[in-house]
CSV table of C-alpha atoms and ligand atoms in Angstrom, one decimal:
chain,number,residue,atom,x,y,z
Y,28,UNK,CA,96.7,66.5,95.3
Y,29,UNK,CA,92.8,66.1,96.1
Y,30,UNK,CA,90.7,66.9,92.9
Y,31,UNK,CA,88.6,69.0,92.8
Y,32,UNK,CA,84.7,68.1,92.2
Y,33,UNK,CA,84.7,69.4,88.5
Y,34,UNK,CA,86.5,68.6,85.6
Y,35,UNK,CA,86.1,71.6,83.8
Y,36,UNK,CA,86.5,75.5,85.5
Y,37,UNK,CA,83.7,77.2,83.6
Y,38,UNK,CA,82.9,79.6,86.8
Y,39,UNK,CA,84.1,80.1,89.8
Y,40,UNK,CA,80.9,78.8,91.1
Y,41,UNK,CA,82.1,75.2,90.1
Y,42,UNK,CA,84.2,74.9,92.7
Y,43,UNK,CA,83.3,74.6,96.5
Y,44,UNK,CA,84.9,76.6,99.4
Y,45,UNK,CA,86.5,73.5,100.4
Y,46,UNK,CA,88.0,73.5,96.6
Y,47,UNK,CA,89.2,76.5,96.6
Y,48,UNK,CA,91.0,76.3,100.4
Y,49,UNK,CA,92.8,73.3,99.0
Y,50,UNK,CA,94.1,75.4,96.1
Y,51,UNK,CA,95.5,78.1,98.0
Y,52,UNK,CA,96.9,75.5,100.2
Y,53,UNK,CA,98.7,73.3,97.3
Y,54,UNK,CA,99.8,77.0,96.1
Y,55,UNK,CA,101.5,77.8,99.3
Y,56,UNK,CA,103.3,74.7,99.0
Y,57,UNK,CA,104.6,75.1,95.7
Y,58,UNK,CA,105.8,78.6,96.7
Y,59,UNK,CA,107.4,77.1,99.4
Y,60,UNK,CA,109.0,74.1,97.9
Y,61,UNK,CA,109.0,74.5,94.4
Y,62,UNK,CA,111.4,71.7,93.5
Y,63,UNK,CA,109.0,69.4,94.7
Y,64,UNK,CA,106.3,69.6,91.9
Y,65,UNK,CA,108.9,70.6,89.1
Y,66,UNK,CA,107.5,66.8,87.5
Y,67,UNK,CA,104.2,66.4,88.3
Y,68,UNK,CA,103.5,66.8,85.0
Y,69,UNK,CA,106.1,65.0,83.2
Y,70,UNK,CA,104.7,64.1,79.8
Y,71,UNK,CA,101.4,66.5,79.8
Y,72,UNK,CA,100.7,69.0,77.0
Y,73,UNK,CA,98.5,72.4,78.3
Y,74,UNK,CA,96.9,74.1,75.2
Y,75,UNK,CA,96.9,77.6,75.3
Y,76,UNK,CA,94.3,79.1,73.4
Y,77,UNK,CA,93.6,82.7,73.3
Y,78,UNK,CA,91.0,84.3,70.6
Y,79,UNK,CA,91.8,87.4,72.6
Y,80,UNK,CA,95.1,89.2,73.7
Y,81,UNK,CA,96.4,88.8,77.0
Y,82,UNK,CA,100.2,88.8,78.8
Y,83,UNK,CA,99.6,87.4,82.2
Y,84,UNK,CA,97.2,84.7,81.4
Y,85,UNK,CA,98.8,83.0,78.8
Y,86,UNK,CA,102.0,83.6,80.3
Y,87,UNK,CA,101.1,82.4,83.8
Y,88,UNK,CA,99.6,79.1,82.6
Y,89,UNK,CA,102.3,78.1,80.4
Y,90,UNK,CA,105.0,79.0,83.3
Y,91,UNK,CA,102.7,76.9,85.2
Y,92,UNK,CA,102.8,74.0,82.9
Y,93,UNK,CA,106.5,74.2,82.2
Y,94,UNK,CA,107.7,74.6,85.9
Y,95,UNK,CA,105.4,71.1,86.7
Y,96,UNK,CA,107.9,69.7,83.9
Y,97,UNK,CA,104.7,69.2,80.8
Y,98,UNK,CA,104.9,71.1,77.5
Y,99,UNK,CA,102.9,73.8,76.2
Y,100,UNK,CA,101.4,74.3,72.5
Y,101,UNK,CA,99.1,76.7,71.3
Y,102,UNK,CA,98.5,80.6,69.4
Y,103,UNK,CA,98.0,83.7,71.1
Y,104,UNK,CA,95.8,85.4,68.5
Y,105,UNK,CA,92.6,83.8,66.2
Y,106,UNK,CA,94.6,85.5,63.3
Y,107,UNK,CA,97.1,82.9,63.3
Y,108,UNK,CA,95.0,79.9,63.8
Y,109,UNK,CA,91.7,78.3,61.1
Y,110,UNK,CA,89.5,80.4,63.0
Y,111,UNK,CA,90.5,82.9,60.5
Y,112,UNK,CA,89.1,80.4,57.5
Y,113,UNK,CA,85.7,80.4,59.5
Y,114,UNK,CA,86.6,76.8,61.3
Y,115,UNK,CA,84.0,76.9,63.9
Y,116,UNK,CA,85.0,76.8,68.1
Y,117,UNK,CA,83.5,73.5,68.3
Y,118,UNK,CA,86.0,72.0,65.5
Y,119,UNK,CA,88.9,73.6,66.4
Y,120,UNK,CA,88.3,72.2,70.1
Y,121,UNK,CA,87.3,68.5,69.0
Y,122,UNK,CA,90.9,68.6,67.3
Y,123,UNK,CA,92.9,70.3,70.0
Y,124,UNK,CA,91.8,68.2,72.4
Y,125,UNK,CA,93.5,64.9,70.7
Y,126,UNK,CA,96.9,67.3,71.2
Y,127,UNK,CA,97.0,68.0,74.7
Y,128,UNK,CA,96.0,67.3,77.8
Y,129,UNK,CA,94.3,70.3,79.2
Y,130,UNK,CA,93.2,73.3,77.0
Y,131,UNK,CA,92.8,76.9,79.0
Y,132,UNK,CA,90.8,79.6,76.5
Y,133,UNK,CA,90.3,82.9,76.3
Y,134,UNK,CA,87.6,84.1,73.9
Y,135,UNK,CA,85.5,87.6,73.5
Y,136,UNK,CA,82.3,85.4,73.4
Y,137,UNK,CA,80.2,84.8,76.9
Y,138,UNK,CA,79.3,81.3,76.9
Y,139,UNK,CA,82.2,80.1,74.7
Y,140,UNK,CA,83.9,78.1,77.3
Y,141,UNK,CA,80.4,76.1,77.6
Y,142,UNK,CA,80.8,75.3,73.8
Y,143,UNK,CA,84.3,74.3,74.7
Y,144,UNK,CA,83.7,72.2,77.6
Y,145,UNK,CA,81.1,70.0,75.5
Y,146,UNK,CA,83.2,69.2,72.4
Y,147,UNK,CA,86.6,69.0,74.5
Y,148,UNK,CA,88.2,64.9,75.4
Y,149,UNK,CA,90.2,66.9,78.0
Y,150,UNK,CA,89.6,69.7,81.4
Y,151,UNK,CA,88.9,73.1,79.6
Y,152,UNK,CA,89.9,76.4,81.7
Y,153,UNK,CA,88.1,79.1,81.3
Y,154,UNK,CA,90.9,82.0,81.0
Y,155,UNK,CA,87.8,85.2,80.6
Y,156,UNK,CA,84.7,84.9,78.4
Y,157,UNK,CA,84.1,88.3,77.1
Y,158,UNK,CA,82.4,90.2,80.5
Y,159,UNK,CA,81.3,87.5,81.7
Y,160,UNK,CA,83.8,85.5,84.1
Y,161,UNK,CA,87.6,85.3,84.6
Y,162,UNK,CA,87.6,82.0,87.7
Y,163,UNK,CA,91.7,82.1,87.5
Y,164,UNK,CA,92.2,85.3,88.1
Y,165,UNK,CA,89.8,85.0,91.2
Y,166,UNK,CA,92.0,82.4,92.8
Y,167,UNK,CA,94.4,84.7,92.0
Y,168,UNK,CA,93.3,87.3,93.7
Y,169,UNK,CA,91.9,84.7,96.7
Y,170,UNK,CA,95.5,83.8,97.3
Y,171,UNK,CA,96.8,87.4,97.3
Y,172,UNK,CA,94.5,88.4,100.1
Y,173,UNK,CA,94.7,85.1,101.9
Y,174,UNK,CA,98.2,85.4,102.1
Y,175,UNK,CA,98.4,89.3,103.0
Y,176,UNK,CA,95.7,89.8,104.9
Y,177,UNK,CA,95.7,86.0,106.5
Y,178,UNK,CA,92.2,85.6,106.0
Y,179,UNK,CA,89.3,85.7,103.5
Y,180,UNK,CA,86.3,86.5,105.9
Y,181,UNK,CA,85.9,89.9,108.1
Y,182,UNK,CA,86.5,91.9,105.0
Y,183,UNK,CA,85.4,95.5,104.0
Y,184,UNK,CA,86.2,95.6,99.9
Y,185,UNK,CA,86.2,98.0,97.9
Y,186,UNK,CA,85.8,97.3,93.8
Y,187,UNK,CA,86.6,100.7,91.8
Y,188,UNK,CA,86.3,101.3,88.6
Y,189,UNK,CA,84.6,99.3,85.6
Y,190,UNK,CA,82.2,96.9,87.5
Y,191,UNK,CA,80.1,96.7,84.0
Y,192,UNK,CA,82.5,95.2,82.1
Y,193,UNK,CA,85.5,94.0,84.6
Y,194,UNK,CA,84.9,90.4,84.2
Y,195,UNK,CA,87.4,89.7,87.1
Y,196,UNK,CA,84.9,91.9,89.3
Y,197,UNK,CA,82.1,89.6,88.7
Y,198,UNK,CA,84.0,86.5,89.6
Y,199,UNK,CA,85.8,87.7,92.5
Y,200,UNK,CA,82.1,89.2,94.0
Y,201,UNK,CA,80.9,85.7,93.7
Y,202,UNK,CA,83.7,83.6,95.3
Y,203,UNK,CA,83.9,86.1,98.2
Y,204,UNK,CA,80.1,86.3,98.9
Y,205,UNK,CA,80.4,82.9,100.5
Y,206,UNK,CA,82.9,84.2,103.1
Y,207,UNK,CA,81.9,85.6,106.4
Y,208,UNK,CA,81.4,89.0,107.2
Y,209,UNK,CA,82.0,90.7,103.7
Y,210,UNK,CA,81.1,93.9,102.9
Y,211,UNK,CA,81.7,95.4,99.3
Y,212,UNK,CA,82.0,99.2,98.6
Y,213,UNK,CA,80.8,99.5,94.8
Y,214,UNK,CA,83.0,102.6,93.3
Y,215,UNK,CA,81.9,103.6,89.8
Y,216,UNK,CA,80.3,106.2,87.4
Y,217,UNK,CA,77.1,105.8,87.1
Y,218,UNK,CA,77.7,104.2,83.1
Y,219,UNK,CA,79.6,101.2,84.6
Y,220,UNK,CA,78.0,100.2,87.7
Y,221,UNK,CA,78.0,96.7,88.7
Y,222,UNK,CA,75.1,94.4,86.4
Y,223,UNK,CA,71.8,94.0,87.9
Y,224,UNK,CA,72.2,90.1,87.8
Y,225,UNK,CA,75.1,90.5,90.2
Y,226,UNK,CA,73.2,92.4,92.4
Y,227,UNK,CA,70.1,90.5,92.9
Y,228,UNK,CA,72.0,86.8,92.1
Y,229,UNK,CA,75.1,86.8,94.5
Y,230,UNK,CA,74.6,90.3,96.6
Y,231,UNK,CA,71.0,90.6,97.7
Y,232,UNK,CA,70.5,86.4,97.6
Y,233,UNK,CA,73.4,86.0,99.5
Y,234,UNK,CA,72.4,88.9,102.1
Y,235,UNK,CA,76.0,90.9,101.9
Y,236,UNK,CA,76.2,94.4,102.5
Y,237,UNK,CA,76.7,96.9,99.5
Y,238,UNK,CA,77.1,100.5,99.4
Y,239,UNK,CA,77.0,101.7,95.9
Y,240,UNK,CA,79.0,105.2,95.3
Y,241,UNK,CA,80.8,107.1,92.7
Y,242,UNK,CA,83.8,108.5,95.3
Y,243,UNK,CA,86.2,106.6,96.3
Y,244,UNK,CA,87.6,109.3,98.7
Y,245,UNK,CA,84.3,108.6,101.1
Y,246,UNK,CA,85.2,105.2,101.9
Y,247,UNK,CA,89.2,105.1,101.3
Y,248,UNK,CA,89.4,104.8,105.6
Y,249,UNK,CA,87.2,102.1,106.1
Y,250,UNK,CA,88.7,99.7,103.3
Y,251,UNK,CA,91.0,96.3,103.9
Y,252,UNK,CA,91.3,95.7,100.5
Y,253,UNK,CA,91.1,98.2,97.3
Y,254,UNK,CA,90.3,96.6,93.8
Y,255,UNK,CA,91.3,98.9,91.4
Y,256,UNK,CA,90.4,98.2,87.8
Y,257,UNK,CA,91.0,99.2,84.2
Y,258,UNK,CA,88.3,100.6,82.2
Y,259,UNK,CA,87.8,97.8,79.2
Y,260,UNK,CA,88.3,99.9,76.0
Y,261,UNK,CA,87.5,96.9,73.9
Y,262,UNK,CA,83.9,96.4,75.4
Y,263,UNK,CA,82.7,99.9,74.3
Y,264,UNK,CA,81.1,100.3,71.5
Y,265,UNK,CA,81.3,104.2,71.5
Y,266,UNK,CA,85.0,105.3,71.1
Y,267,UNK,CA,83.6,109.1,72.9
Y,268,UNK,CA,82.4,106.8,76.0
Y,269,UNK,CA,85.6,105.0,76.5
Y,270,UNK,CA,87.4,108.6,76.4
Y,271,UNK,CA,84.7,110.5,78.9
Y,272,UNK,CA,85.2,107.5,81.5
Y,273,UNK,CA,88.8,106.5,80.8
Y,274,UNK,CA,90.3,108.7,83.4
Y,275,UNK,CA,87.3,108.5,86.0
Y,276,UNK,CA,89.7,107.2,89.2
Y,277,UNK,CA,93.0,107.8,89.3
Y,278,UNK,CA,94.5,106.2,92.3
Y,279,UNK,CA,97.7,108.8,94.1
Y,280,UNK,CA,99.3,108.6,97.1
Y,281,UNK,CA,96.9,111.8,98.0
Y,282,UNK,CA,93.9,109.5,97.6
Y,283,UNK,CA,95.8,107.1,99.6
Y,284,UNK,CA,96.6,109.4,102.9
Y,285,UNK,CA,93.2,108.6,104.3
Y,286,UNK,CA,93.9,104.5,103.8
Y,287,UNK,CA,94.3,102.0,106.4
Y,288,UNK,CA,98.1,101.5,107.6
Y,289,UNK,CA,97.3,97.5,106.2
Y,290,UNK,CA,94.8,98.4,103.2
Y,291,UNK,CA,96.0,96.3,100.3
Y,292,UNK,CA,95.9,97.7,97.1
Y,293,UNK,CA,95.1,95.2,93.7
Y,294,UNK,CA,95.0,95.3,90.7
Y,295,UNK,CA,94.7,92.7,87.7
Y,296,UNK,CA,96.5,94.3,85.8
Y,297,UNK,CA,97.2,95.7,82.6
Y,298,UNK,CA,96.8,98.8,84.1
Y,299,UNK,CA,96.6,102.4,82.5
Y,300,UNK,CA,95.9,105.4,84.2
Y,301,UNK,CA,93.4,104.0,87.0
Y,302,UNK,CA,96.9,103.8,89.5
Y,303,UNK,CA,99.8,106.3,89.8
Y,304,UNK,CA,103.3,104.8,89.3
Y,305,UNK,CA,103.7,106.8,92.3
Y,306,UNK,CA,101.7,103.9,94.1
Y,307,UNK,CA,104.0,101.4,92.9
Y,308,UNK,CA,106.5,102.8,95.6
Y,309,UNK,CA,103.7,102.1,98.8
Y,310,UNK,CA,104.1,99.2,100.9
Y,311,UNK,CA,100.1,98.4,100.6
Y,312,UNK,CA,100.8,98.3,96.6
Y,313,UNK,CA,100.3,94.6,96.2
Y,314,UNK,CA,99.3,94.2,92.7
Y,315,UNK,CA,102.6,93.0,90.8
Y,316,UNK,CA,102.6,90.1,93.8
Y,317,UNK,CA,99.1,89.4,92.6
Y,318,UNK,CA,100.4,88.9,89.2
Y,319,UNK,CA,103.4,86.5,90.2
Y,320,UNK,CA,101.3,84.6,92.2
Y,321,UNK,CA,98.9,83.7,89.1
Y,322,UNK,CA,101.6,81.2,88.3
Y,323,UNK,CA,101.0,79.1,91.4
Y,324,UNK,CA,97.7,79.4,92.1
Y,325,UNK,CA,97.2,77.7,87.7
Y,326,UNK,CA,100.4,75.2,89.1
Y,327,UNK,CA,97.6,73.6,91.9
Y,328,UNK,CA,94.6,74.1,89.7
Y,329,UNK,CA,96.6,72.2,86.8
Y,330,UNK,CA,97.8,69.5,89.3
Y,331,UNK,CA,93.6,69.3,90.6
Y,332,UNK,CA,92.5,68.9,87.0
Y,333,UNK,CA,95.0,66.3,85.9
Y,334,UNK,CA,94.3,64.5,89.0
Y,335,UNK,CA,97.8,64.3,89.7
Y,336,UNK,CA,99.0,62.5,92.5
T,417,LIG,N1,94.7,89.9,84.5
T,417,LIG,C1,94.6,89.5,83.2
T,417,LIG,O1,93.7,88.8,82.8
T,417,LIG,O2,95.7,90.0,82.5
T,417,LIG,P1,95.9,89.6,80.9
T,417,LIG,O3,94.8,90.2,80.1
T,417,LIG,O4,97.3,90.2,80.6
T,417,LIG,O5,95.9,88.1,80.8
């Protein structure tokens, strides 16, 4: 397995193109021959540590650990670890670190992973820092299109719903701003559009196309891919906010008449209103695949880090 260039995944941005084609390329291998890597990891702890919930994350990285054949330790809520007694990040990392092997975090504080990184002995993995960035669930959702649309250039995208807070938004704008020919529709009320930093940082420096808009019926016929996500309850600090916005997009298969025969539909999931059940049911519907292929994508990015052969 080539390594990739950094130890740590902070950002997407620390890894190159050529990183990430090699990642999707190890992951389409495990898919396909699974038994193969079941030890690559024989004998290697993955701490899982997660200061804020999450189901596919956690989950995904520890089924990625345990089907390379390591172990897995770690707590699922700051409630249940010394966090609660007012143990600092920087302590409670120095100390993990001397447990495992590799240590993926979650934490509601931008810039924590940083902190990580520089008091961790082993890789750290950013798993989402508050708004900020989510790198995993990028290659994520680089290996769902890769594999369903066969290519990551030539692209018309369109990125609906909370582009304020969705920290997966941010990531995956970045890592597809290096591809060819990629144009981003930017679907949101006018509360949540993308951050100014995105635009003028990735978009405008990077000279891709952007349409901003707050319907999503204009543009449903031109789109190859649809990014649907959830408005992020917990980054509001007005309760009468969340509730006015909540319900803004609600994906239907009337929505959906106007779509591309081969538009494919994602999602990060957890989901709540933003997409009909009725959607699940549509051959475009792509997001639960998304999900399942989490597991490989964190299998090659483990292998990477670990520099395992
Ligand atoms: N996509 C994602 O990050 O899901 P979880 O919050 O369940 O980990």
């Amino acid at each position: 397995m080539k390594k990739v260039k950094t130890r740590n995944l902070i950002d997407i941005k620390d890894l190159s193109k050529e990183d990430i084609d090699n990642l999707i390329k190890v992951a389409n291998d495990i898919i396909k021959h699974r038994e193969k890597y079941s030890h690559k990891c024989d004998g290697k702890i993955l701490a899982t540590l997660f200061f804020e919930p999450s189901t596919r994350t956690r989950l995904s990285f520890e089924s990625a650990m345990l089907r390379l054949g390591g172990k897995v330790l770690g707590f699922s809520e700051s409630s249940s670890s010394s966090t609660a007694k007012g143990e600092t990040l920087a302590d409670t990392i120095r100390v993990v670190s001397g447990y495992s092997d590799i240590i993926a975090m979650r934490h509601p504080k931008e810039g924590a992973p940083v902190v990580a990184a520089n008091n961790s002995l082993v890789p750290i993995i950013n798993a989402g820092d508050g708004g900020h960035n989510h790198p995993t669930q990028t290659l994520t959702d680089l290996l769902t299109i890769s594999r369903e649309k066969k290519r990551l250039d030539n692209l018309t995208i369109g990125l609906c719903g909370d582009l304020k807070f969705g920290r997966t938004i941010h990531s995956l704008i970045t890592a597809m701003s290096r591809y060819d020919n990629i144009k981003f529709i930017l679907i949101s009320p006018d509360e949540l559009k993308i951050p100014d930093y995105i635009k003028t940082e990735v978009l405008e420096k990077n000279k891709i196309e952007y349409i901003e808009t707050d319907n999503i019926e204009d543009y449903m016929d031109q789109l190859d891919i649809l990014y649907m996500t959830r408005v992020q309850k917990e980054r509001f600090f007005n309760e009468a906010d969340y509730q006015r916005l909540k319900d803004y997009y609600i994906l239907d298969n009337y929505k959906l008449s106007k779509a591309k025969k081969d538009l494919c539909i994602l999602h990060p999931l957890p989901r709540v209103n933003e997409i009909s059940t009725e959607v699940d049911e549509d051959s475009r519907a792509k997001y639960f695949e998304q999900a399942y292929n989490g597991v490989y994508i964190r299998m090659a990015l483990i292998l990477s880090l670990l520099e395992v052969e």
